[in-house]
CSV table of N, CA and C in Angstrom, one decimal:
chain,number,residue,atom,x,y,z
A,1,MET,N,149.6,-6.8,-53.4
A,1,MET,CA,148.3,-7.2,-53.9
A,1,MET,C,148.2,-6.8,-55.4
A,2,HIS,N,147.7,-7.7,-56.2
A,2,HIS,CA,147.5,-7.6,-57.6
A,2,HIS,C,146.0,-7.3,-58.0
A,3,LEU,N,145.7,-6.2,-58.5
A,3,LEU,CA,144.3,-5.9,-58.9
A,3,LEU,C,144.1,-6.0,-60.4
A,4,PRO,N,143.0,-6.6,-60.9
A,4,PRO,CA,142.8,-6.7,-62.3
A,4,PRO,C,142.7,-5.4,-63.0
A,5,VAL,N,143.2,-5.3,-64.2
A,5,VAL,CA,143.1,-4.1,-65.0
A,5,VAL,C,141.7,-4.1,-65.7
A,6,ARG,N,141.0,-2.9,-65.6
A,6,ARG,CA,139.7,-2.8,-66.3
A,6,ARG,C,139.9,-1.7,-67.4
A,7,LEU,N,139.4,-2.0,-68.6
A,7,LEU,CA,139.4,-1.1,-69.7
A,7,LEU,C,138.0,-0.6,-70.0
A,8,THR,N,137.9,0.7,-70.3
A,8,THR,CA,136.7,1.3,-70.7
A,8,THR,C,136.7,1.7,-72.1
A,9,LEU,N,135.8,1.2,-72.9
A,9,LEU,CA,135.6,1.5,-74.3
A,9,LEU,C,134.3,2.3,-74.4
A,10,LEU,N,134.4,3.5,-74.9
A,10,LEU,CA,133.3,4.3,-75.1
A,10,LEU,C,132.8,4.3,-76.5
A,11,VAL,N,131.6,3.9,-76.7
A,11,VAL,CA,131.1,3.8,-78.1
A,11,VAL,C,129.9,4.7,-78.2
A,12,LEU,N,130.0,5.7,-79.1
A,12,LEU,CA,128.9,6.6,-79.3
A,12,LEU,C,128.4,6.7,-80.8
A,13,VAL,N,127.3,7.2,-81.0
A,13,VAL,CA,126.8,7.4,-82.3
A,13,VAL,C,126.1,8.7,-82.4
A,14,PHE,N,126.3,9.4,-83.5
A,14,PHE,CA,125.7,10.7,-83.8
A,14,PHE,C,125.1,10.7,-85.2
A,15,PRO,N,123.8,10.5,-85.3
A,15,PRO,CA,123.2,10.5,-86.6
A,15,PRO,C,123.3,11.9,-87.2
A,16,ILE,N,123.7,12.0,-88.5
A,16,ILE,CA,123.8,13.2,-89.2
A,16,ILE,C,123.1,13.0,-90.5
A,17,SER,N,122.2,13.9,-90.9
A,17,SER,CA,121.6,13.7,-92.2
A,17,SER,C,121.2,15.1,-92.8
A,18,ALA,N,121.1,15.1,-94.1
A,18,ALA,CA,120.7,16.3,-94.8
A,18,ALA,C,119.2,16.4,-95.0
A,19,ALA,N,118.6,15.3,-95.1
A,19,ALA,CA,117.1,15.3,-95.3
A,19,ALA,C,116.4,14.3,-94.3
A,20,VAL,N,115.4,14.8,-93.7
A,20,VAL,CA,114.7,14.0,-92.7
A,20,VAL,C,114.2,12.7,-93.3
A,21,ASP,N,113.6,12.7,-94.4
A,21,ASP,CA,113.0,11.5,-95.0
A,21,ASP,C,114.1,10.5,-95.6
A,22,ASN,N,115.3,11.0,-95.7
A,22,ASN,CA,116.4,10.1,-96.2
A,22,ASN,C,117.5,10.0,-95.2
A,23,ALA,N,117.2,10.0,-93.9
A,23,ALA,CA,118.2,10.1,-92.9
A,23,ALA,C,118.9,8.8,-92.8
A,24,ILE,N,120.2,8.9,-92.5
A,24,ILE,CA,121.0,7.7,-92.2
A,24,ILE,C,121.0,7.5,-90.7
A,25,GLU,N,120.8,6.3,-90.2
A,25,GLU,CA,120.8,6.1,-88.8
A,25,GLU,C,121.7,4.9,-88.5
A,26,LEU,N,122.5,5.1,-87.5
A,26,LEU,CA,123.3,4.0,-86.9
A,26,LEU,C,123.0,3.9,-85.4
A,27,TYR,N,123.0,2.7,-84.9
A,27,TYR,CA,122.8,2.5,-83.5
A,27,TYR,C,123.9,1.8,-82.9
A,28,GLN,N,124.4,2.3,-81.7
A,28,GLN,CA,125.5,1.6,-81.0
A,28,GLN,C,125.2,1.7,-79.5
A,29,LYS,N,125.9,0.8,-78.8
A,29,LYS,CA,125.8,0.9,-77.3
A,29,LYS,C,126.7,2.1,-76.9
A,30,PHE,N,126.5,2.6,-75.7
A,30,PHE,CA,127.2,3.8,-75.4
A,30,PHE,C,128.4,3.6,-74.5
A,31,LEU,N,128.4,2.7,-73.6
A,31,LEU,CA,129.6,2.5,-72.7
A,31,LEU,C,129.8,1.0,-72.4
A,32,MET,N,131.1,0.7,-72.4
A,32,MET,CA,131.4,-0.7,-72.1
A,32,MET,C,132.7,-0.8,-71.3
A,33,THR,N,132.7,-1.6,-70.3
A,33,THR,CA,133.9,-1.8,-69.5
A,33,THR,C,134.2,-3.2,-69.5
A,34,LYS,N,135.4,-3.6,-69.9
A,34,LYS,CA,135.8,-5.0,-69.9
A,34,LYS,C,137.2,-5.2,-69.3
A,35,GLY,N,137.4,-6.4,-68.7
A,35,GLY,CA,138.7,-6.6,-68.1
A,35,GLY,C,139.8,-6.9,-69.2
A,36,ALA,N,141.0,-6.7,-68.8
A,36,ALA,CA,142.2,-7.1,-69.6
A,36,ALA,C,142.1,-8.5,-70.0
A,37,THR,N,142.5,-8.8,-71.2
A,37,THR,CA,142.5,-10.2,-71.8
A,37,THR,C,141.1,-10.6,-72.3
A,38,LYS,N,140.1,-9.9,-72.0
A,38,LYS,CA,138.7,-10.3,-72.4
A,38,LYS,C,138.5,-9.8,-73.9
A,39,THR,N,137.4,-10.1,-74.4
A,39,THR,CA,137.1,-9.6,-75.8
A,39,THR,C,135.9,-8.6,-75.7
A,40,ALA,N,136.1,-7.4,-76.3
A,40,ALA,CA,135.1,-6.4,-76.4
A,40,ALA,C,134.3,-6.7,-77.7
A,41,ILE,N,133.0,-6.6,-77.7
A,41,ILE,CA,132.2,-6.8,-78.8
A,41,ILE,C,131.3,-5.5,-78.9
A,42,ILE,N,131.5,-4.8,-80.0
A,42,ILE,CA,130.8,-3.5,-80.2
A,42,ILE,C,129.8,-3.7,-81.4
A,43,GLU,N,128.6,-3.5,-81.2
A,43,GLU,CA,127.5,-3.6,-82.2
A,43,GLU,C,127.2,-2.3,-82.9
A,44,CYS,N,126.9,-2.5,-84.2
A,44,CYS,CA,126.4,-1.3,-85.0
A,44,CYS,C,125.3,-1.8,-85.9
A,45,ARG,N,124.2,-1.1,-85.8
A,45,ARG,CA,123.0,-1.4,-86.6
A,45,ARG,C,122.9,-0.3,-87.6
A,46,ILE,N,122.7,-0.5,-88.8
A,46,ILE,CA,122.7,0.5,-89.9
A,46,ILE,C,121.3,0.6,-90.5
A,47,SER,N,121.1,1.7,-91.2
A,47,SER,CA,119.8,1.9,-91.9
A,47,SER,C,120.0,1.4,-93.3
A,48,SER,N,119.0,1.4,-94.1
A,48,SER,CA,119.1,0.9,-95.5
A,48,SER,C,119.8,1.9,-96.4
A,49,HIS,N,120.0,3.1,-95.9
A,49,HIS,CA,120.7,4.1,-96.7
A,49,HIS,C,122.2,3.9,-96.8
A,50,CYS,N,122.8,3.0,-95.9
A,50,CYS,CA,124.2,2.7,-96.0
A,50,CYS,C,124.3,1.6,-97.1
A,51,LYS,N,125.0,1.9,-98.1
A,51,LYS,CA,125.1,1.0,-99.3
A,51,LYS,C,126.3,0.2,-99.5
A,52,TYR,N,127.5,0.7,-99.2
A,52,TYR,CA,128.7,0.0,-99.6
A,52,TYR,C,129.6,-0.5,-98.4
A,53,TYR,N,130.0,0.4,-97.5
A,53,TYR,CA,130.9,0.1,-96.5
A,53,TYR,C,130.5,0.6,-95.1
A,54,ILE,N,130.8,-0.2,-94.1
A,54,ILE,CA,130.8,0.3,-92.7
A,54,ILE,C,132.2,0.6,-92.4
A,55,HIS,N,132.5,1.7,-91.8
A,55,HIS,CA,133.8,2.1,-91.4
A,55,HIS,C,133.9,2.1,-89.8
A,56,TRP,N,134.9,1.5,-89.3
A,56,TRP,CA,135.1,1.6,-87.8
A,56,TRP,C,136.3,2.5,-87.5
A,57,TYR,N,136.0,3.5,-86.6
A,57,TYR,CA,137.0,4.5,-86.2
A,57,TYR,C,137.3,4.3,-84.7
A,58,GLN,N,138.6,4.7,-84.4
A,58,GLN,CA,139.0,4.8,-83.1
A,58,GLN,C,139.4,6.2,-82.8
A,59,HIS,N,138.9,6.8,-81.7
A,59,HIS,CA,139.2,8.1,-81.2
A,59,HIS,C,140.0,8.0,-80.0
A,60,LYS,N,141.3,8.4,-80.0
A,60,LYS,CA,142.2,8.3,-78.9
A,60,LYS,C,143.2,9.4,-78.9
A,61,ASP,N,143.4,10.0,-77.8
A,61,ASP,CA,144.4,11.1,-77.7
A,61,ASP,C,144.2,12.1,-78.7
A,62,GLU,N,142.9,12.5,-78.9
A,62,GLU,CA,142.5,13.6,-79.8
A,62,GLU,C,142.8,13.3,-81.3
A,63,THR,N,142.9,12.0,-81.6
A,63,THR,CA,143.1,11.6,-83.0
A,63,THR,C,142.0,10.6,-83.4
A,64,LEU,N,141.4,10.9,-84.5
A,64,LEU,CA,140.4,10.0,-85.0
A,64,LEU,C,141.0,9.2,-86.2
A,65,ARG,N,141.0,7.9,-86.1
A,65,ARG,CA,141.6,7.1,-87.1
A,65,ARG,C,140.6,6.0,-87.6
A,66,ARG,N,140.5,5.8,-88.9
A,66,ARG,CA,139.8,4.7,-89.4
A,66,ARG,C,140.7,3.4,-89.2
A,67,VAL,N,140.1,2.4,-88.5
A,67,VAL,CA,140.9,1.2,-88.2
A,67,VAL,C,140.5,0.0,-89.0
A,68,GLN,N,139.3,0.1,-89.6
A,68,GLN,CA,138.8,-1.0,-90.4
A,68,GLN,C,137.6,-0.6,-91.2
A,69,TYR,N,137.4,-1.2,-92.4
A,69,TYR,CA,136.1,-1.1,-93.1
A,69,TYR,C,135.6,-2.4,-93.5
A,70,VAL,N,134.3,-2.5,-93.7
A,70,VAL,CA,133.6,-3.8,-94.0
A,70,VAL,C,132.7,-3.6,-95.2
A,71,GLU,N,132.8,-4.5,-96.1
A,71,GLU,CA,131.9,-4.4,-97.3
A,71,GLU,C,130.5,-4.9,-96.8
A,72,ILE,N,129.5,-4.1,-97.0
A,72,ILE,CA,128.1,-4.4,-96.5
A,72,ILE,C,127.6,-5.6,-97.3
A,73,SER,N,128.0,-5.7,-98.6
A,73,SER,CA,127.4,-6.8,-99.4
A,73,SER,C,127.8,-8.2,-99.0
A,74,ASP,N,129.0,-8.4,-98.5
A,74,ASP,CA,129.4,-9.7,-98.1
A,74,ASP,C,130.2,-9.8,-96.8
A,75,GLY,N,130.4,-8.7,-96.1
A,75,GLY,CA,131.1,-8.8,-94.8
A,75,GLY,C,132.6,-8.8,-94.9
A,76,THR,N,133.2,-8.7,-96.1
A,76,THR,CA,134.7,-8.7,-96.2
A,76,THR,C,135.3,-7.5,-95.5
A,77,THR,N,136.3,-7.8,-94.7
A,77,THR,CA,136.9,-6.7,-93.9
A,77,THR,C,138.3,-6.4,-94.4
A,78,SER,N,138.7,-5.1,-94.2
A,78,SER,CA,140.0,-4.6,-94.5
A,78,SER,C,140.5,-3.8,-93.3
A,79,ASN,N,141.6,-4.2,-92.7
A,79,ASN,CA,142.1,-3.5,-91.5
A,79,ASN,C,143.3,-2.7,-91.9
A,80,VAL,N,143.5,-1.6,-91.2
A,80,VAL,CA,144.7,-0.7,-91.5
A,80,VAL,C,145.8,-1.3,-90.7
A,81,PRO,N,147.1,-1.0,-91.1
A,81,PRO,CA,148.2,-1.5,-90.4
A,81,PRO,C,148.2,-1.2,-88.9
A,82,ASP,N,148.7,-2.1,-88.1
A,82,ASP,CA,148.7,-2.0,-86.6
A,82,ASP,C,147.3,-2.3,-86.0
A,83,PHE,N,146.3,-2.6,-86.8
A,83,PHE,CA,145.0,-3.0,-86.3
A,83,PHE,C,144.5,-4.3,-86.9
A,84,GLU,N,145.5,-5.1,-87.3
A,84,GLU,CA,145.1,-6.4,-87.8
A,84,GLU,C,144.5,-7.4,-86.9
A,85,PHE,N,144.6,-7.1,-85.6
A,85,PHE,CA,144.0,-7.9,-84.5
A,85,PHE,C,142.5,-7.8,-84.4
A,86,LEU,N,141.9,-6.7,-85.0
A,86,LEU,CA,140.5,-6.4,-85.0
A,86,LEU,C,139.8,-7.4,-85.8
A,87,LYS,N,138.7,-7.9,-85.3
A,87,LYS,CA,137.8,-8.9,-86.1
A,87,LYS,C,136.5,-8.2,-86.3
A,88,SER,N,135.8,-8.5,-87.4
A,88,SER,CA,134.5,-8.0,-87.6
A,88,SER,C,133.6,-9.1,-88.1
A,89,GLU,N,132.3,-8.9,-87.9
A,89,GLU,CA,131.4,-10.0,-88.3
A,89,GLU,C,130.1,-9.3,-88.7
A,90,MET,N,129.5,-9.8,-89.8
A,90,MET,CA,128.2,-9.3,-90.2
A,90,MET,C,127.2,-10.3,-89.6
A,91,LYS,N,126.4,-9.8,-88.7
A,91,LYS,CA,125.4,-10.6,-88.1
A,91,LYS,C,124.1,-10.8,-89.0
A,92,GLU,N,123.7,-9.7,-89.5
A,92,GLU,CA,122.6,-9.6,-90.4
A,92,GLU,C,123.0,-8.5,-91.4
A,93,ARG,N,122.1,-8.3,-92.4
A,93,ARG,CA,122.4,-7.3,-93.5
A,93,ARG,C,122.5,-5.9,-92.8
A,94,ASP,N,121.9,-5.7,-91.7
A,94,ASP,CA,121.9,-4.4,-91.1
A,94,ASP,C,122.6,-4.4,-89.7
A,95,GLN,N,123.3,-5.4,-89.4
A,95,GLN,CA,123.9,-5.5,-88.1
A,95,GLN,C,125.4,-6.0,-88.2
A,96,PHE,N,126.3,-5.2,-87.7
A,96,PHE,CA,127.7,-5.6,-87.7
A,96,PHE,C,128.3,-5.5,-86.3
A,97,VAL,N,129.3,-6.3,-86.0
A,97,VAL,CA,130.0,-6.2,-84.8
A,97,VAL,C,131.5,-6.1,-85.0
A,98,LEU,N,132.1,-5.3,-84.2
A,98,LEU,CA,133.6,-5.2,-84.1
A,98,LEU,C,134.1,-5.9,-82.9
A,99,LYS,N,135.0,-6.8,-83.0
A,99,LYS,CA,135.5,-7.6,-81.9
A,99,LYS,C,137.0,-7.2,-81.7
A,100,ILE,N,137.3,-6.8,-80.4
A,100,ILE,CA,138.6,-6.5,-80.0
A,100,ILE,C,139.1,-7.6,-79.0
A,101,PRO,N,139.8,-8.6,-79.5
A,101,PRO,CA,140.2,-9.7,-78.6
A,101,PRO,C,141.4,-9.4,-77.8
A,102,ASN,N,141.5,-10.1,-76.7
A,102,ASN,CA,142.7,-10.0,-75.8
A,102,ASN,C,143.0,-8.5,-75.5
A,103,LEU,N,142.0,-7.9,-74.8
A,103,LEU,CA,142.1,-6.4,-74.6
A,103,LEU,C,143.4,-6.1,-73.8
A,104,LYS,N,143.9,-4.9,-74.2
A,104,LYS,CA,145.1,-4.4,-73.5
A,104,LYS,C,144.8,-2.9,-73.2
A,105,THR,N,145.6,-2.3,-72.3
A,105,THR,CA,145.4,-0.9,-71.9
A,105,THR,C,145.4,0.0,-73.2
A,106,GLU,N,146.3,-0.3,-74.1
A,106,GLU,CA,146.3,0.6,-75.3
A,106,GLU,C,145.1,0.5,-76.2
A,107,HIS,N,144.2,-0.4,-75.9
A,107,HIS,CA,142.9,-0.4,-76.7
A,107,HIS,C,141.9,0.5,-76.1
A,108,SER,N,142.1,1.1,-74.9
A,108,SER,CA,141.1,2.0,-74.3
A,108,SER,C,141.0,3.2,-75.2
A,109,ALA,N,139.7,3.4,-75.7
A,109,ALA,CA,139.5,4.5,-76.7
A,109,ALA,C,138.0,4.6,-76.9
A,110,THR,N,137.6,5.5,-77.7
A,110,THR,CA,136.2,5.6,-78.2
A,110,THR,C,136.1,5.0,-79.6
A,111,TYR,N,135.2,4.1,-79.8
A,111,TYR,CA,135.1,3.5,-81.1
A,111,TYR,C,133.7,3.9,-81.8
A,112,TYR,N,133.8,4.2,-83.1
A,112,TYR,CA,132.6,4.6,-83.8
A,112,TYR,C,132.4,3.7,-85.0
A,113,CYS,N,131.2,3.5,-85.4
A,113,CYS,CA,130.9,2.9,-86.7
A,113,CYS,C,130.4,4.1,-87.5
A,114,ALA,N,130.6,4.0,-88.8
A,114,ALA,CA,130.1,5.1,-89.7
A,114,ALA,C,129.8,4.5,-91.1
A,115,CYS,N,129.0,5.2,-91.8
A,115,CYS,CA,128.8,4.8,-93.2
A,115,CYS,C,128.7,6.1,-94.0
A,116,TRP,N,129.0,5.9,-95.3
A,116,TRP,CA,128.9,7.1,-96.2
A,116,TRP,C,127.8,6.7,-97.2
A,117,SER,N,126.9,7.7,-97.5
A,117,SER,CA,125.8,7.4,-98.4
A,117,SER,C,125.9,8.5,-99.5
A,118,LEU,N,125.8,8.0,-100.7
A,118,LEU,CA,125.8,8.9,-101.8
A,118,LEU,C,124.4,9.1,-102.3
A,119,THR,N,123.9,10.3,-102.1
A,119,THR,CA,122.5,10.7,-102.4
A,119,THR,C,122.5,11.9,-103.3
A,120,GLY,N,122.0,11.8,-104.5
A,120,GLY,CA,121.9,12.9,-105.4
A,120,GLY,C,123.2,13.6,-105.6
A,121,GLY,N,124.4,12.9,-105.7
A,121,GLY,CA,125.7,13.4,-105.9
A,121,GLY,C,126.3,14.0,-104.7
A,122,THR,N,125.7,13.9,-103.5
A,122,THR,CA,126.2,14.4,-102.3
A,122,THR,C,126.6,13.2,-101.4
A,123,VAL,N,127.8,13.3,-100.8
A,123,VAL,CA,128.2,12.3,-99.9
A,123,VAL,C,127.8,12.7,-98.5
A,124,ARG,N,127.1,11.9,-97.8
A,124,ARG,CA,126.7,12.2,-96.4
A,124,ARG,C,127.4,11.2,-95.5
A,125,THR,N,127.9,11.6,-94.4
A,125,THR,CA,128.6,10.8,-93.4
A,125,THR,C,127.8,10.7,-92.2
A,126,CYS,N,127.7,9.5,-91.6
A,126,CYS,CA,127.1,9.4,-90.3
A,126,CYS,C,128.1,8.7,-89.4
A,127,LEU,N,128.4,9.3,-88.3
A,127,LEU,CA,129.3,8.7,-87.3
A,127,LEU,C,128.4,8.4,-86.1
């Protein structure tokens, strides 16, 4: 008997900020399970404090790697080697999606979106 493979992608967000009135906020879904060969779509909504890039990270086997970054101004993407298959789309100025087409077992991981905000000479990161 042949059973279909199911992949679980865990997507979390942890807002971190230094000042309450200048907080960076990102919103993501928390858990997604998709079948092999399907497409996973992971949404990320950002606050206005994210100015330049959205960074997508993969956490797998205790390693956190940036796999893609997206220019907020125009949606231009840059993938790191071995992750050229990832697609990204800017839905609105504050909403981005990461698409993982043709899911395979090796894609099972936790994915994060993040942005860096430069405020008063201090770089703040939000994962």
